[in-house]
Every structure is written in C-alpha cells, then in structure tokens.
Amino acid sequence: MAKPVYVLNGPNLNMLGVREPSIYGGKSLREIGEDCVAAGTALGFAVDFRQTNHEGVLVDWLHEAGRAQAAGTAVGAVLNAGAYTHTSVALHDAIKGAGVTVIELHISNVHAREAFRHHSFIAPAARAVMAGFGVQGYPLAIDGLVAVAAG
Ligand code: DQA
C-alpha cells in the first residue's frame, strides 16, 4: 500500500469556496482534497486529507503523523493551520515534539496582508514555508514534501 502524505487543514478552511473568494478562490475544500489525492497518486503516495476547527485535534494529528513518520509508514505533513499559525505555541511544540516533517502552507500571501498574519509560530518548526500560490499551493506542497523526504 502507498505511504500516506498527511494534508492537515485548520480552522475555517472548511468554508473554502464560500469564504472570501477574492482571497482564497472559488474551490471547495473537497475539490482541493481531490486535487491533493491526484497529486499524491501521480507521485506514488496516498494522501490523508483532513480538516478541523479545533487546535487540540491538530495537535493530535501532528503527533499521529510524527509516529507514522518515525515508523516509516508516512512521509510527513503539509499543514495549513489557518489562523492558528499566528497564535499557536501548541502547534509549534507539537511539530517539534513529534519530529514530523512539516511544510507550512498558506493559500494567500500572508506577508502581503495584515501585520498580524506576518508572524508564524509554525515556521521555525517547519521544514519549509509556502504562501501565495492560491489553492495550487496544495499539490505544489505535496511535491515539495515528497522531494525533501527523499533527501
Ligand atoms: C491562511 C492564512 C491565515 O492568515 C488565515 O487565518 C487562514 C488561511 C491561508 O491559507 O492563506 O485561515 O492560512
């Protein structure tokens, strides 16, 4: 069975397609998930695509991804933590503690937006950071994660 790449989405990303389409585009999270599965399949990987509005659930999923990566049964995680990016020491600690390889992803270019979006608690714990490619960033981030995991 193909190893999974985790793609973890945080708060309000279930609203994609409806939420501020001028910033986030018109695709739904379900359509983005389908694009991720297609990108993973093309690279020979399964994709475990999830979304939650709850910070602690993201912590649990990062621990799970870290355990799976340590066991050699997963590649790592693409993480769009949404607004928790800018607030969550818990997510920073979860990534470090679990030892999971994370690509931090944002649909929008957070650095071209409000000042409160310029700081990330995820970035210092992440392997790489991607922002501003729109929803096309998801398959690009999967590609990048697989590339860094391969060394
Ligand atoms: C986001 C950017 C965050 O600042 C925001 O809170 C989100 C989405 C993005 O994908 O561009 O919820 O992570």
JSON list of C-alpha atoms and ligand atoms in Angstrom, two decimals:
[
{"chain": "A", "resi": 1, "resn": "MET", "atom": "CA", "xyz": [0.00, 0.00, 0.00]},
{"chain": "A", "resi": 2, "resn": "ALA", "atom": "CA", "xyz": [1.26, 3.53, -0.83]},
{"chain": "A", "resi": 3, "resn": "LYS", "atom": "CA", "xyz": [2.62, 5.54, 2.11]},
{"chain": "A", "resi": 4, "resn": "PRO", "atom": "CA", "xyz": [0.41, 8.47, 3.06]},
{"chain": "A", "resi": 5, "resn": "VAL", "atom": "CA", "xyz": [1.23, 12.14, 2.96]},
{"chain": "A", "resi": 6, "resn": "TYR", "atom": "CA", "xyz": [-0.85, 13.93, 5.59]},
{"chain": "A", "resi": 7, "resn": "VAL", "atom": "CA", "xyz": [-2.52, 17.16, 4.47]},
{"chain": "A", "resi": 8, "resn": "LEU", "atom": "CA", "xyz": [-3.87, 18.87, 7.59]},
{"chain": "A", "resi": 9, "resn": "ASN", "atom": "CA", "xyz": [-6.17, 21.88, 7.49]},
{"chain": "A", "resi": 10, "resn": "GLY", "atom": "CA", "xyz": [-7.11, 24.12, 10.39]},
{"chain": "A", "resi": 11, "resn": "PRO", "atom": "CA", "xyz": [-9.94, 26.49, 11.26]},
{"chain": "A", "resi": 12, "resn": "ASN", "atom": "CA", "xyz": [-12.32, 27.99, 8.71]},
{"chain": "A", "resi": 13, "resn": "LEU", "atom": "CA", "xyz": [-10.80, 26.08, 5.81]},
{"chain": "A", "resi": 14, "resn": "ASN", "atom": "CA", "xyz": [-14.00, 24.01, 5.64]},
{"chain": "A", "resi": 15, "resn": "MET", "atom": "CA", "xyz": [-15.52, 27.29, 4.37]},
{"chain": "A", "resi": 16, "resn": "LEU", "atom": "CA", "xyz": [-13.33, 27.47, 1.25]},
{"chain": "A", "resi": 17, "resn": "GLY", "atom": "CA", "xyz": [-15.36, 28.25, -1.85]},
{"chain": "A", "resi": 18, "resn": "VAL", "atom": "CA", "xyz": [-17.71, 30.42, 0.24]},
{"chain": "A", "resi": 19, "resn": "ARG", "atom": "CA", "xyz": [-15.22, 32.28, 2.43]},
{"chain": "A", "resi": 20, "resn": "GLU", "atom": "CA", "xyz": [-13.69, 35.47, 0.94]},
{"chain": "A", "resi": 21, "resn": "PRO", "atom": "CA", "xyz": [-13.31, 34.02, -2.59]},
{"chain": "A", "resi": 22, "resn": "SER", "atom": "CA", "xyz": [-11.34, 37.09, -3.72]},
{"chain": "A", "resi": 23, "resn": "ILE", "atom": "CA", "xyz": [-8.58, 35.94, -1.34]},
{"chain": "A", "resi": 24, "resn": "TYR", "atom": "CA", "xyz": [-8.99, 32.17, -1.21]},
{"chain": "A", "resi": 25, "resn": "GLY", "atom": "CA", "xyz": [-10.58, 31.36, -4.61]},
{"chain": "A", "resi": 26, "resn": "GLY", "atom": "CA", "xyz": [-13.75, 29.51, -5.51]},
{"chain": "A", "resi": 27, "resn": "LYS", "atom": "CA", "xyz": [-12.72, 25.89, -4.94]},
{"chain": "A", "resi": 28, "resn": "SER", "atom": "CA", "xyz": [-14.22, 23.93, -2.09]},
{"chain": "A", "resi": 29, "resn": "LEU", "atom": "CA", "xyz": [-12.08, 22.00, 0.39]},
{"chain": "A", "resi": 30, "resn": "ARG", "atom": "CA", "xyz": [-13.48, 18.78, -1.07]},
{"chain": "A", "resi": 31, "resn": "GLU", "atom": "CA", "xyz": [-12.23, 19.77, -4.57]},
{"chain": "A", "resi": 32, "resn": "ILE", "atom": "CA", "xyz": [-8.83, 20.72, -3.13]},
{"chain": "A", "resi": 33, "resn": "GLY", "atom": "CA", "xyz": [-8.71, 17.32, -1.42]},
{"chain": "A", "resi": 34, "resn": "GLU", "atom": "CA", "xyz": [-9.36, 15.63, -4.77]},
{"chain": "A", "resi": 35, "resn": "ASP", "atom": "CA", "xyz": [-6.52, 17.65, -6.35]},
{"chain": "A", "resi": 36, "resn": "CYS", "atom": "CA", "xyz": [-4.23, 16.53, -3.50]},
{"chain": "A", "resi": 37, "resn": "VAL", "atom": "CA", "xyz": [-5.13, 12.87, -3.97]},
{"chain": "A", "resi": 38, "resn": "ALA", "atom": "CA", "xyz": [-4.39, 13.22, -7.71]},
{"chain": "A", "resi": 39, "resn": "ALA", "atom": "CA", "xyz": [-1.03, 14.89, -6.96]},
{"chain": "A", "resi": 40, "resn": "GLY", "atom": "CA", "xyz": [-0.10, 12.20, -4.44]},
{"chain": "A", "resi": 41, "resn": "THR", "atom": "CA", "xyz": [-1.15, 9.36, -6.71]},
{"chain": "A", "resi": 42, "resn": "ALA", "atom": "CA", "xyz": [0.99, 10.76, -9.53]},
{"chain": "A", "resi": 43, "resn": "LEU", "atom": "CA", "xyz": [3.98, 10.59, -7.17]},
{"chain": "A", "resi": 44, "resn": "GLY", "atom": "CA", "xyz": [3.12, 7.11, -5.85]},
{"chain": "A", "resi": 45, "resn": "PHE", "atom": "CA", "xyz": [1.76, 8.27, -2.48]},
{"chain": "A", "resi": 46, "resn": "ALA", "atom": "CA", "xyz": [-1.59, 8.12, -0.77]},
{"chain": "A", "resi": 47, "resn": "VAL", "atom": "CA", "xyz": [-2.98, 11.34, 0.70]},
{"chain": "A", "resi": 48, "resn": "ASP", "atom": "CA", "xyz": [-4.69, 11.57, 4.09]},
{"chain": "A", "resi": 49, "resn": "PHE", "atom": "CA", "xyz": [-6.56, 14.86, 3.77]},
{"chain": "A", "resi": 50, "resn": "ARG", "atom": "CA", "xyz": [-8.22, 16.28, 6.91]},
{"chain": "A", "resi": 51, "resn": "GLN", "atom": "CA", "xyz": [-9.73, 19.47, 8.32]},
{"chain": "A", "resi": 52, "resn": "THR", "atom": "CA", "xyz": [-10.67, 20.54, 11.83]},
{"chain": "A", "resi": 53, "resn": "ASN", "atom": "CA", "xyz": [-11.67, 23.76, 13.51]},
{"chain": "A", "resi": 54, "resn": "HIS", "atom": "CA", "xyz": [-10.08, 22.61, 16.80]},
{"chain": "A", "resi": 55, "resn": "GLU", "atom": "CA", "xyz": [-6.49, 23.34, 17.80]},
{"chain": "A", "resi": 56, "resn": "GLY", "atom": "CA", "xyz": [-6.09, 20.23, 20.01]},
{"chain": "A", "resi": 57, "resn": "VAL", "atom": "CA", "xyz": [-7.23, 17.99, 17.18]},
{"chain": "A", "resi": 58, "resn": "LEU", "atom": "CA", "xyz": [-4.44, 19.41, 15.01]},
{"chain": "A", "resi": 59, "resn": "VAL", "atom": "CA", "xyz": [-2.01, 18.67, 17.86]},
{"chain": "A", "resi": 60, "resn": "ASP", "atom": "CA", "xyz": [-3.23, 15.06, 17.98]},
{"chain": "A", "resi": 61, "resn": "TRP", "atom": "CA", "xyz": [-2.94, 14.69, 14.20]},
{"chain": "A", "resi": 62, "resn": "LEU", "atom": "CA", "xyz": [0.63, 16.06, 14.21]},
{"chain": "A", "resi": 63, "resn": "HIS", "atom": "CA", "xyz": [1.55, 13.51, 16.90]},
{"chain": "A", "resi": 64, "resn": "GLU", "atom": "CA", "xyz": [-0.03, 10.77, 14.79]},
{"chain": "A", "resi": 65, "resn": "ALA", "atom": "CA", "xyz": [1.86, 11.92, 11.69]},
{"chain": "A", "resi": 66, "resn": "GLY", "atom": "CA", "xyz": [5.12, 12.02, 13.66]},
{"chain": "A", "resi": 67, "resn": "ARG", "atom": "CA", "xyz": [4.61, 8.47, 14.97]},
{"chain": "A", "resi": 68, "resn": "ALA", "atom": "CA", "xyz": [3.79, 7.23, 11.46]},
{"chain": "A", "resi": 69, "resn": "GLN", "atom": "CA", "xyz": [6.83, 9.01, 10.01]},
{"chain": "A", "resi": 70, "resn": "ALA", "atom": "CA", "xyz": [9.08, 7.51, 12.71]},
{"chain": "A", "resi": 71, "resn": "ALA", "atom": "CA", "xyz": [7.67, 4.06, 11.92]},
{"chain": "A", "resi": 72, "resn": "GLY", "atom": "CA", "xyz": [8.39, 4.62, 8.22]},
{"chain": "A", "resi": 73, "resn": "THR", "atom": "CA", "xyz": [4.71, 4.46, 7.34]},
{"chain": "A", "resi": 74, "resn": "ALA", "atom": "CA", "xyz": [4.16, 8.13, 6.40]},
{"chain": "A", "resi": 75, "resn": "VAL", "atom": "CA", "xyz": [6.11, 10.85, 4.65]},
{"chain": "A", "resi": 76, "resn": "GLY", "atom": "CA", "xyz": [5.25, 13.90, 6.75]},
{"chain": "A", "resi": 77, "resn": "ALA", "atom": "CA", "xyz": [2.60, 16.59, 6.64]},
{"chain": "A", "resi": 78, "resn": "VAL", "atom": "CA", "xyz": [1.52, 19.60, 4.66]},
{"chain": "A", "resi": 79, "resn": "LEU", "atom": "CA", "xyz": [-0.06, 21.90, 7.25]},
{"chain": "A", "resi": 80, "resn": "ASN", "atom": "CA", "xyz": [-2.34, 24.84, 6.60]},
{"chain": "A", "resi": 81, "resn": "ALA", "atom": "CA", "xyz": [-3.03, 25.78, 10.20]},
{"chain": "A", "resi": 82, "resn": "GLY", "atom": "CA", "xyz": [-5.15, 28.80, 9.22]},
{"chain": "A", "resi": 83, "resn": "ALA", "atom": "CA", "xyz": [-5.29, 31.44, 11.93]},
{"chain": "A", "resi": 84, "resn": "TYR", "atom": "CA", "xyz": [-3.65, 29.10, 14.48]},
{"chain": "A", "resi": 85, "resn": "THR", "atom": "CA", "xyz": [-0.45, 29.73, 12.51]},
{"chain": "A", "resi": 86, "resn": "HIS", "atom": "CA", "xyz": [-0.31, 33.17, 14.09]},
{"chain": "A", "resi": 87, "resn": "THR", "atom": "CA", "xyz": [-1.30, 32.20, 17.62]},
{"chain": "A", "resi": 88, "resn": "SER", "atom": "CA", "xyz": [-0.39, 28.63, 18.50]},
{"chain": "A", "resi": 89, "resn": "VAL", "atom": "CA", "xyz": [2.65, 27.73, 20.57]},
{"chain": "A", "resi": 90, "resn": "ALA", "atom": "CA", "xyz": [0.94, 24.34, 20.99]},
{"chain": "A", "resi": 91, "resn": "LEU", "atom": "CA", "xyz": [1.25, 23.59, 17.27]},
{"chain": "A", "resi": 92, "resn": "HIS", "atom": "CA", "xyz": [4.89, 24.70, 17.27]},
{"chain": "A", "resi": 93, "resn": "ASP", "atom": "CA", "xyz": [5.58, 22.35, 20.19]},
{"chain": "A", "resi": 94, "resn": "ALA", "atom": "CA", "xyz": [3.62, 19.50, 18.59]},
{"chain": "A", "resi": 95, "resn": "ILE", "atom": "CA", "xyz": [5.69, 19.64, 15.39]},
{"chain": "A", "resi": 96, "resn": "LYS", "atom": "CA", "xyz": [8.96, 19.76, 17.31]},
{"chain": "A", "resi": 97, "resn": "GLY", "atom": "CA", "xyz": [7.92, 17.12, 19.83]},
{"chain": "A", "resi": 98, "resn": "ALA", "atom": "CA", "xyz": [6.58, 14.70, 17.22]},
{"chain": "A", "resi": 99, "resn": "GLY", "atom": "CA", "xyz": [9.58, 15.18, 14.95]},
{"chain": "A", "resi": 100, "resn": "VAL", "atom": "CA", "xyz": [7.27, 15.32, 11.95]},
{"chain": "A", "resi": 101, "resn": "THR", "atom": "CA", "xyz": [8.44, 16.91, 8.70]},
{"chain": "A", "resi": 102, "resn": "VAL", "atom": "CA", "xyz": [6.02, 19.76, 8.02]},
{"chain": "A", "resi": 103, "resn": "ILE", "atom": "CA", "xyz": [5.56, 22.01, 5.04]},
{"chain": "A", "resi": 104, "resn": "GLU", "atom": "CA", "xyz": [3.74, 25.14, 6.25]},
{"chain": "A", "resi": 105, "resn": "LEU", "atom": "CA", "xyz": [1.24, 26.17, 3.60]},
{"chain": "A", "resi": 106, "resn": "HIS", "atom": "CA", "xyz": [-0.95, 29.22, 3.05]},
{"chain": "A", "resi": 107, "resn": "ILE", "atom": "CA", "xyz": [-3.25, 29.85, 0.13]},
{"chain": "A", "resi": 108, "resn": "SER", "atom": "CA", "xyz": [-2.80, 33.61, 0.36]},
{"chain": "A", "resi": 109, "resn": "ASN", "atom": "CA", "xyz": [0.45, 35.55, 0.61]},
{"chain": "A", "resi": 110, "resn": "VAL", "atom": "CA", "xyz": [0.19, 36.23, 4.32]},
{"chain": "A", "resi": 111, "resn": "HIS", "atom": "CA", "xyz": [3.10, 38.70, 4.16]},
{"chain": "A", "resi": 112, "resn": "ALA", "atom": "CA", "xyz": [1.14, 40.96, 1.81]},
{"chain": "A", "resi": 113, "resn": "ARG", "atom": "CA", "xyz": [-1.81, 41.05, 4.23]},
{"chain": "A", "resi": 114, "resn": "GLU", "atom": "CA", "xyz": [-2.48, 42.42, 7.73]},
{"chain": "A", "resi": 115, "resn": "ALA", "atom": "CA", "xyz": [0.52, 42.68, 10.09]},
{"chain": "A", "resi": 116, "resn": "PHE", "atom": "CA", "xyz": [-0.98, 40.09, 12.47]},
{"chain": "A", "resi": 117, "resn": "ARG", "atom": "CA", "xyz": [-0.57, 37.47, 9.72]},
{"chain": "A", "resi": 118, "resn": "HIS", "atom": "CA", "xyz": [3.16, 38.16, 9.30]},
{"chain": "A", "resi": 119, "resn": "HIS", "atom": "CA", "xyz": [4.26, 36.15, 12.32]},
{"chain": "A", "resi": 120, "resn": "SER", "atom": "CA", "xyz": [4.12, 32.36, 12.27]},
{"chain": "A", "resi": 121, "resn": "PHE", "atom": "CA", "xyz": [4.63, 30.05, 15.23]},
{"chain": "A", "resi": 122, "resn": "ILE", "atom": "CA", "xyz": [4.78, 27.17, 12.74]},
{"chain": "A", "resi": 123, "resn": "ALA", "atom": "CA", "xyz": [7.63, 28.48, 10.55]},
{"chain": "A", "resi": 124, "resn": "PRO", "atom": "CA", "xyz": [10.54, 27.89, 12.98]},
{"chain": "A", "resi": 125, "resn": "ALA", "atom": "CA", "xyz": [9.41, 24.27, 13.40]},
{"chain": "A", "resi": 126, "resn": "ALA", "atom": "CA", "xyz": [8.66, 23.67, 9.70]},
{"chain": "A", "resi": 127, "resn": "ARG", "atom": "CA", "xyz": [10.95, 22.22, 7.06]},
{"chain": "A", "resi": 128, "resn": "ALA", "atom": "CA", "xyz": [9.71, 24.79, 4.50]},
{"chain": "A", "resi": 129, "resn": "VAL", "atom": "CA", "xyz": [7.10, 27.51, 4.10]},
{"chain": "A", "resi": 130, "resn": "MET", "atom": "CA", "xyz": [4.88, 28.19, 1.10]},
{"chain": "A", "resi": 131, "resn": "ALA", "atom": "CA", "xyz": [2.43, 31.05, 0.71]},
{"chain": "A", "resi": 132, "resn": "GLY", "atom": "CA", "xyz": [0.61, 32.87, -2.05]},
{"chain": "A", "resi": 133, "resn": "PHE", "atom": "CA", "xyz": [0.20, 30.23, -4.77]},
{"chain": "A", "resi": 134, "resn": "GLY", "atom": "CA", "xyz": [-3.55, 30.08, -4.24]},
{"chain": "A", "resi": 135, "resn": "VAL", "atom": "CA", "xyz": [-5.04, 26.61, -3.88]},
{"chain": "A", "resi": 136, "resn": "GLN", "atom": "CA", "xyz": [-2.47, 25.34, -6.40]},
{"chain": "A", "resi": 137, "resn": "GLY", "atom": "CA", "xyz": [-0.09, 25.53, -3.46]},
{"chain": "A", "resi": 138, "resn": "TYR", "atom": "CA", "xyz": [-1.54, 22.26, -2.12]},
{"chain": "A", "resi": 139, "resn": "PRO", "atom": "CA", "xyz": [-0.25, 19.97, -4.91]},
{"chain": "A", "resi": 140, "resn": "LEU", "atom": "CA", "xyz": [2.98, 22.00, -5.05]},
{"chain": "A", "resi": 141, "resn": "ALA", "atom": "CA", "xyz": [3.50, 21.47, -1.31]},
{"chain": "A", "resi": 142, "resn": "ILE", "atom": "CA", "xyz": [2.91, 17.71, -1.66]},
{"chain": "A", "resi": 143, "resn": "ASP", "atom": "CA", "xyz": [5.52, 17.67, -4.43]},
{"chain": "A", "resi": 144, "resn": "GLY", "atom": "CA", "xyz": [7.92, 19.61, -2.19]},
{"chain": "A", "resi": 145, "resn": "LEU", "atom": "CA", "xyz": [7.32, 17.39, 0.84]},
{"chain": "A", "resi": 146, "resn": "VAL", "atom": "CA", "xyz": [7.98, 14.23, -1.17]},
{"chain": "A", "resi": 147, "resn": "ALA", "atom": "CA", "xyz": [11.15, 15.82, -2.61]},
{"chain": "A", "resi": 148, "resn": "VAL", "atom": "CA", "xyz": [12.61, 16.80, 0.79]},
{"chain": "A", "resi": 149, "resn": "ALA", "atom": "CA", "xyz": [11.60, 13.44, 2.32]},
{"chain": "A", "resi": 150, "resn": "ALA", "atom": "CA", "xyz": [13.55, 11.69, -0.44]},
{"chain": "A", "resi": 151, "resn": "GLY", "atom": "CA", "xyz": [16.58, 13.76, 0.62]},
{"chain": "B", "resi": 1, "resn": "DQA", "atom": "C1", "xyz": [-4.42, 31.09, 5.59]},
{"chain": "B", "resi": 1, "resn": "DQA", "atom": "C2", "xyz": [-3.90, 32.47, 6.05]},
{"chain": "B", "resi": 1, "resn": "DQA", "atom": "C3", "xyz": [-4.26, 32.73, 7.50]},
{"chain": "B", "resi": 1, "resn": "DQA", "atom": "O1", "xyz": [-3.80, 34.01, 7.90]},
{"chain": "B", "resi": 1, "resn": "DQA", "atom": "C4", "xyz": [-5.76, 32.70, 7.69]},
{"chain": "B", "resi": 1, "resn": "DQA", "atom": "O2", "xyz": [-6.09, 32.88, 9.05]},
{"chain": "B", "resi": 1, "resn": "DQA", "atom": "C5", "xyz": [-6.38, 31.46, 7.14]},
{"chain": "B", "resi": 1, "resn": "DQA", "atom": "C6", "xyz": [-5.92, 30.96, 5.85]},
{"chain": "B", "resi": 1, "resn": "DQA", "atom": "C7", "xyz": [-4.18, 30.87, 4.09]},
{"chain": "B", "resi": 1, "resn": "DQA", "atom": "O3", "xyz": [-4.27, 29.71, 3.67]},
{"chain": "B", "resi": 1, "resn": "DQA", "atom": "O4", "xyz": [-3.92, 31.81, 3.35]},
{"chain": "B", "resi": 1, "resn": "DQA", "atom": "O5", "xyz": [-7.32, 30.92, 7.70]},
{"chain": "B", "resi": 1, "resn": "DQA", "atom": "O6", "xyz": [-3.71, 30.07, 6.31]}
]
